[in-house]
Amino acid sequence: MPVTPPSSLLPAIGAVPFVRDLATHGDRPAVLTPDGEISYADLAERVRTTAARLGAARRLVLVVGANTTDALVAYLAALYAGHPVLLVPGGNDTAVTALVSAYDPDVVVGPGDGGWAVTDRRAASAHDLHPELALLLSTSGSTGSPKLVRLSHTNLQANAESIAEYLAIRPTDRAATTLPLHYCYGLSVVNSHLARGAALVLTDLSVADACFWELFRATRATTFAGVPYTFELLDRVGFAAMNLPHLRYLSQAGGRLAPEQVVRYAELGRRAGWDLFVMYGQTEATARMAYLPPDLAADHPAAIGVPVPGGAFRLAPVDDHPDPEVGELVYAGPNVMLGYATSPADLALGRTVDELHTGDLARRTAGGLYEIVGRRSRFAKILGLRIDPQQVETMLARHGVSTTCVGGDSELLVAAVGDGDPRRVRRLVAEEVGLPPRAVRVLVLAELPRLATGKPDLPALRALAGAAGAPAPPPAAAPSGDLCRLYAEVLDRTDVTPDRSFVDLGGDSLSYVEMSVRLEQELGHLPANWHILPIAELRAPARRPGRRRSLETSVALRAAAIVLIVGSHIPLFTITGGAHLLLAVAGFNFARFQLTDADRRDRLRQIRSGLARIVLPTTAWIGAVMLVGGDYRLSTLLLVNSIVGPPGSETGWHFWFIEAVVYLVLALAALLALRRVDRLERRHPFAFPLALTAVALLGRYDVFGLDARYDLPSALVAGWLFTLGWAAARADGMRQRLLVTAATAVTVPGFFGQPQREALIVAGLALLTWLPTVPSLSAVNRVAGVLAASSLYIYVTHWQVYPHLRELPLVALAASLALGIGYAALVNRAWRWTASRHPGRPTLADQPSG
């Protein structure tokens, strides 16, 4: 039945065919929710009832979008009655208010005090509405902006049919609404499935929510749509291991999915029996313009594919682009918008756009596939250089850094997600694009600010950068009480907030030494477990005149032990046991910094990086000594001297301690790589190392008589000290600490037959178990911090120093310590330089040794 509008040019009721024909699908399910099922016949009746409530006089209807039955019915009812729909985001009062103010809708449909409500603001429209106008949507990223995309009835129907065709949507398909209704991509899922009589699993749950997957399985859903951020969430929730027997395909759009992700999900789908459709679109084309056939995804993961049915691409020349095969992607088809609207007056306009200049730079491959290579409008001119932020993002992704880049007038803002090293990122960008480092601003964030669509919120990102202020050189010392600034300086982070801890911010045992010393200077004391406390909980007490300083116990032991080791080797004095005490400290630090709450794979990655920080500088030094004529053997270089000998070697024993740590950590990594063992350690963090200690004591007491015959490696004979240090770190409460102390007091005496040596180890382990800090002085703290941080390198290098200075024992000690400290500085600098050029290799990882 035709409407009787002011103008005879206005369309008939149900001008969009898939809306008009809802009832033809009969009793087939249309909408599935946790509350039940709605058939197409029922949905059609609800739509007709609401359409009657909206009236026959054509008016501008604002609908507050939400993934609910009420919002869906309101949207369809407005289209059914021929009213232009202004679809706005739900849950965003600011955007709704802004668009109501800008466009003065005649009717507002949205949640009210008593449920969903239709609010008539006037009986007849205040606007001149073009006959073809069906829908108004915000452009991507401009929620609440007065700039809208004008879409026609033909646009909606053509795009729904096109999508349904290339996805081969069946009446039996059931699509979960993983994207917002007001977002063009999410809306196209609704339109295309309704056009084929398929069902919608209507939900606003996130894919990160376990309840979403319960609903997905219960409703036998066959598909869902995702933007790149959705796939990040899928990785986090272990999607690859899920059992989804009815899943038929995934679709992806809303931004570029990294090629390696495309390959991974395409292969995952191939093995599991579902397809991955990578797609490309814009709101201006009623959602989608291209798709990549699933069978091509693994081999062409960087491509957006071919035009959707009914559409066509051409490449418009770009005068200032260096590659002649690259042009601006221009699209033509029946889904291209009528044009933009920036005010109510534009609602009277007809078609002002015949083809869509996407603003994306693309090339066409020999196989006929299109690839996006950049964004024309995102080019920035910084210090006279023309920069493409998307190319910078792609380059950094190759180096394992996930970023979003935004060009400014005088700098390039690079927002890095996760634990990226700002200096490394800045160096990579500067070298790639030719900008000076001062023109590259790196902001490290735990999460990018995102729009409801999952896309990065660039205005919010700029606001964050503005709030952070211009980067300033690190201060020589943080002002008293300014702990966030101190953390930022020591850890070289720009995302330090009072609610985060040292461990949260990626601290390791190397930075731990400096951090503990600097914190003690600021606070005058170190709270127990300060490294896992939020910064906000670290507060300096009222200072009393003459208050003594304190030093973190493990730092003090590392510093004291290395001095005792070198001094006893000279010998300046004879106080032995320092290396065995360091073995316990190594276990203590292994527990605190490598057995974190991270998942199993991240733990193993941390352990691997920690081993590299021990093995590489050690073997580099041994190799250098061998080159200049030293008497080390190949077995020493390979750190297998304690296994293959030769027996009686005068220098082979030099690195027994390092071999022991390496063997122990390798064995523990292999053990913890087993899922069941990993879970067991997490469930029983104290009992687990205590049980390992009981096993390790078989070697300490040579229960099987093997040591006498085979000269067992120190890792088997002394490994119980490492696991005791681990247990000391996990001991919680007096009973557990007493148990560690008792185990130490019972097992250490008699091991060497040297009471003084054994007493040193017992005392050191007791301090480690019971006292988080020991009294100290400010000057002592600074010296101890340097010695502790350099202890591994002092141990490695001192063998080549003191033999030449035995006649001057004090000089020999000072020279040995100085060379080790210098080698530590050199290694750390080389490590940072190498890491910046070879992503994926170990970075400033934890060092479990002393």
Tab-separated table of N, CA, C and O in Angstrom, residues 674-721:
chain	number	residue	atom	x	y	z
A	674	LEU	N	56.045	-28.779	30.316
A	674	LEU	CA	54.925	-29.710	30.378
A	674	LEU	C	53.738	-29.023	31.044
A	674	LEU	O	53.861	-28.477	32.142
A	675	ARG	N	52.607	-29.018	30.378
A	675	ARG	CA	51.436	-28.305	30.889
A	675	ARG	C	51.058	-28.764	32.291
A	675	ARG	O	50.735	-27.962	33.156
A	676	ARG	N	51.101	-30.062	32.502
A	676	ARG	CA	50.699	-30.582	33.805
A	676	ARG	C	51.643	-30.108	34.903
A	676	ARG	O	51.208	-29.748	36.012
A	677	VAL	N	52.933	-30.077	34.608
A	677	VAL	CA	53.907	-29.613	35.596
A	677	VAL	C	53.742	-28.115	35.833
A	677	VAL	O	53.819	-27.648	36.972
A	678	ASP	N	53.522	-27.364	34.755
A	678	ASP	CA	53.311	-25.924	34.887
A	678	ASP	C	52.116	-25.637	35.807
A	678	ASP	O	52.181	-24.775	36.679
A	679	ARG	N	51.028	-26.369	35.584
A	679	ARG	CA	49.854	-26.177	36.443
A	679	ARG	C	50.157	-26.566	37.886
A	679	ARG	O	49.694	-25.909	38.828
A	680	LEU	N	50.926	-27.627	38.076
A	680	LEU	CA	51.272	-28.087	39.415
A	680	LEU	C	52.092	-27.030	40.154
A	680	LEU	O	51.850	-26.757	41.343
A	681	GLU	N	53.047	-26.423	39.465
A	681	GLU	CA	53.872	-25.385	40.106
A	681	GLU	C	53.035	-24.185	40.507
A	681	GLU	O	53.235	-23.606	41.577
A	682	ARG	N	52.105	-23.790	39.663
A	682	ARG	CA	51.264	-22.646	39.965
A	682	ARG	C	50.330	-22.949	41.138
A	682	ARG	O	50.022	-22.058	41.936
A	683	ARG	N	49.870	-24.202	41.222
A	683	ARG	CA	48.939	-24.576	42.283
A	683	ARG	C	49.657	-24.728	43.625
A	683	ARG	O	49.088	-24.455	44.681
A	684	HIS	N	50.927	-25.155	43.602
A	684	HIS	CA	51.678	-25.384	44.838
A	684	HIS	C	53.032	-24.672	44.743
A	684	HIS	O	54.084	-25.324	44.640
A	685	PRO	N	53.044	-23.338	44.768
A	685	PRO	CA	54.291	-22.593	44.505
A	685	PRO	C	55.395	-22.827	45.529
A	685	PRO	O	56.569	-22.677	45.198
A	686	PHE	N	55.038	-23.197	46.777
A	686	PHE	CA	56.076	-23.466	47.774
A	686	PHE	C	56.420	-24.953	47.832
A	686	PHE	O	57.590	-25.331	47.876
A	687	ALA	N	55.415	-25.795	47.822
A	687	ALA	CA	55.664	-27.230	47.918
A	687	ALA	C	56.440	-27.751	46.708
A	687	ALA	O	57.236	-28.695	46.839
A	688	PHE	N	56.225	-27.132	45.541
A	688	PHE	CA	56.894	-27.619	44.328
A	688	PHE	C	58.418	-27.517	44.437
A	688	PHE	O	59.120	-28.523	44.242
A	689	PRO	N	59.007	-26.327	44.732
A	689	PRO	CA	60.472	-26.286	44.852
A	689	PRO	C	60.985	-27.088	46.034
A	689	PRO	O	62.111	-27.593	46.005
A	690	LEU	N	60.169	-27.233	47.068
A	690	LEU	CA	60.602	-28.046	48.211
A	690	LEU	C	60.701	-29.508	47.802
A	690	LEU	O	61.642	-30.218	48.204
A	691	ALA	N	59.757	-29.970	46.997
A	691	ALA	CA	59.819	-31.344	46.492
A	691	ALA	C	61.021	-31.531	45.573
A	691	ALA	O	61.699	-32.577	45.615
A	692	LEU	N	61.304	-30.527	44.742
A	692	LEU	CA	62.493	-30.608	43.889
A	692	LEU	C	63.772	-30.660	44.728
A	692	LEU	O	64.736	-31.344	44.372
A	693	THR	N	63.762	-29.932	45.847
A	693	THR	CA	64.920	-29.964	46.743
A	693	THR	C	65.142	-31.374	47.278
A	693	THR	O	66.281	-31.860	47.350
A	694	ALA	N	64.046	-32.035	47.645
A	694	ALA	CA	64.161	-33.416	48.141
A	694	ALA	C	64.778	-34.322	47.081
A	694	ALA	O	65.625	-35.175	47.385
A	695	VAL	N	64.376	-34.136	45.819
A	695	VAL	CA	64.947	-34.932	44.733
A	695	VAL	C	66.419	-34.580	44.532
A	695	VAL	O	67.272	-35.468	44.357
A	696	ALA	N	66.727	-33.279	44.565
A	696	ALA	CA	68.107	-32.837	44.338
A	696	ALA	C	69.053	-33.313	45.439
A	696	ALA	O	70.258	-33.473	45.202
A	697	LEU	N	68.520	-33.541	46.624
A	697	LEU	CA	69.377	-34.016	47.713
A	697	LEU	C	69.918	-35.423	47.459
A	697	LEU	O	70.894	-35.838	48.102
A	698	LEU	N	69.311	-36.163	46.526
A	698	LEU	CA	69.874	-37.458	46.148
A	698	LEU	C	71.277	-37.281	45.591
A	698	LEU	O	72.161	-38.122	45.813
A	699	GLY	N	71.493	-36.177	44.846
A	699	GLY	CA	72.827	-35.895	44.341
A	699	GLY	C	73.744	-35.366	45.416
A	699	GLY	O	74.935	-35.702	45.452
A	700	ARG	N	73.201	-34.541	46.293
A	700	ARG	CA	74.028	-33.974	47.370
A	700	ARG	C	74.598	-35.087	48.268
A	700	ARG	O	75.763	-35.063	48.681
A	701	TYR	N	73.788	-36.113	48.579
A	701	TYR	CA	74.237	-37.205	49.451
A	701	TYR	C	74.750	-38.407	48.651
A	701	TYR	O	75.090	-39.429	49.236
A	702	ASP	N	74.781	-38.275	47.328
A	702	ASP	CA	75.275	-39.339	46.448
A	702	ASP	C	74.661	-40.679	46.827
A	702	ASP	O	75.354	-41.677	47.065
A	703	VAL	N	73.326	-40.685	46.847
A	703	VAL	CA	72.586	-41.864	47.294
A	703	VAL	C	72.931	-43.106	46.479
A	703	VAL	O	73.000	-44.225	46.998
A	704	PHE	N	73.185	-42.918	45.202
A	704	PHE	CA	73.429	-44.059	44.322
A	704	PHE	C	74.916	-44.324	44.072
A	704	PHE	O	75.273	-45.153	43.244
A	705	GLY	N	75.788	-43.538	44.752
A	705	GLY	CA	77.217	-43.775	44.639
A	705	GLY	C	77.798	-43.443	43.283
A	705	GLY	O	78.835	-43.991	42.891
A	706	LEU	N	77.165	-42.546	42.559
A	706	LEU	CA	77.625	-42.230	41.205
A	706	LEU	C	78.764	-41.218	41.194
A	706	LEU	O	79.625	-41.250	40.314
A	707	ASP	N	78.763	-40.313	42.169
A	707	ASP	CA	79.738	-39.226	42.138
A	707	ASP	C	81.161	-39.757	42.263
A	707	ASP	O	82.081	-39.262	41.603
A	708	ALA	N	81.325	-40.750	43.101
A	708	ALA	CA	82.671	-41.294	43.305
A	708	ALA	C	83.215	-41.930	42.021
A	708	ALA	O	84.410	-41.906	41.754
A	709	ARG	N	82.309	-42.485	41.215
A	709	ARG	CA	82.759	-43.178	40.001
A	709	ARG	C	82.805	-42.274	38.766
A	709	ARG	O	83.654	-42.428	37.903
A	710	TYR	N	81.880	-41.301	38.698
A	710	TYR	CA	81.746	-40.529	37.461
A	710	TYR	C	81.999	-39.039	37.625
A	710	TYR	O	81.941	-38.304	36.660
A	711	ASP	N	82.265	-38.565	38.825
A	711	ASP	CA	82.522	-37.135	39.059
A	711	ASP	C	81.373	-36.291	38.491
A	711	ASP	O	81.505	-35.603	37.481
A	712	LEU	N	80.208	-36.368	39.128
A	712	LEU	CA	78.992	-35.718	38.633
A	712	LEU	C	79.153	-34.212	38.512
A	712	LEU	O	79.877	-33.590	39.296
A	713	PRO	N	78.462	-33.594	37.540
A	713	PRO	CA	78.496	-32.126	37.414
A	713	PRO	C	77.941	-31.461	38.673
A	713	PRO	O	77.096	-32.029	39.389
A	714	SER	N	78.392	-30.252	38.915
A	714	SER	CA	77.959	-29.524	40.104
A	714	SER	C	76.456	-29.293	40.121
A	714	SER	O	75.847	-29.151	41.181
A	715	ALA	N	75.840	-29.241	38.948
A	715	ALA	CA	74.399	-29.037	38.903
A	715	ALA	C	73.665	-30.165	39.615
A	715	ALA	O	72.619	-29.941	40.228
A	716	LEU	N	74.200	-31.383	39.561
A	716	LEU	CA	73.576	-32.508	40.240
A	716	LEU	C	73.975	-32.580	41.705
A	716	LEU	O	73.179	-32.971	42.558
A	717	VAL	N	75.187	-32.177	41.994
A	717	VAL	CA	75.679	-32.287	43.366
A	717	VAL	C	75.202	-31.127	44.230
A	717	VAL	O	74.835	-31.306	45.393
A	718	ALA	N	75.189	-29.908	43.670
A	718	ALA	CA	74.850	-28.716	44.465
A	718	ALA	C	73.523	-28.096	44.065
A	718	ALA	O	73.169	-27.022	44.562
A	719	GLY	N	72.775	-28.747	43.190
A	719	GLY	CA	71.522	-28.158	42.694
A	719	GLY	C	70.495	-27.908	43.778
A	719	GLY	O	69.615	-27.056	43.615
A	720	TRP	N	70.591	-28.616	44.888
A	720	TRP	CA	69.607	-28.406	45.953
A	720	TRP	C	69.685	-26.996	46.526
A	720	TRP	O	68.701	-26.472	47.047
A	721	LEU	N	70.840	-26.339	46.421
A	721	LEU	CA	70.944	-24.955	46.897
A	721	LEU	C	70.108	-24.020	46.022
A	721	LEU	O	69.482	-23.077	46.516
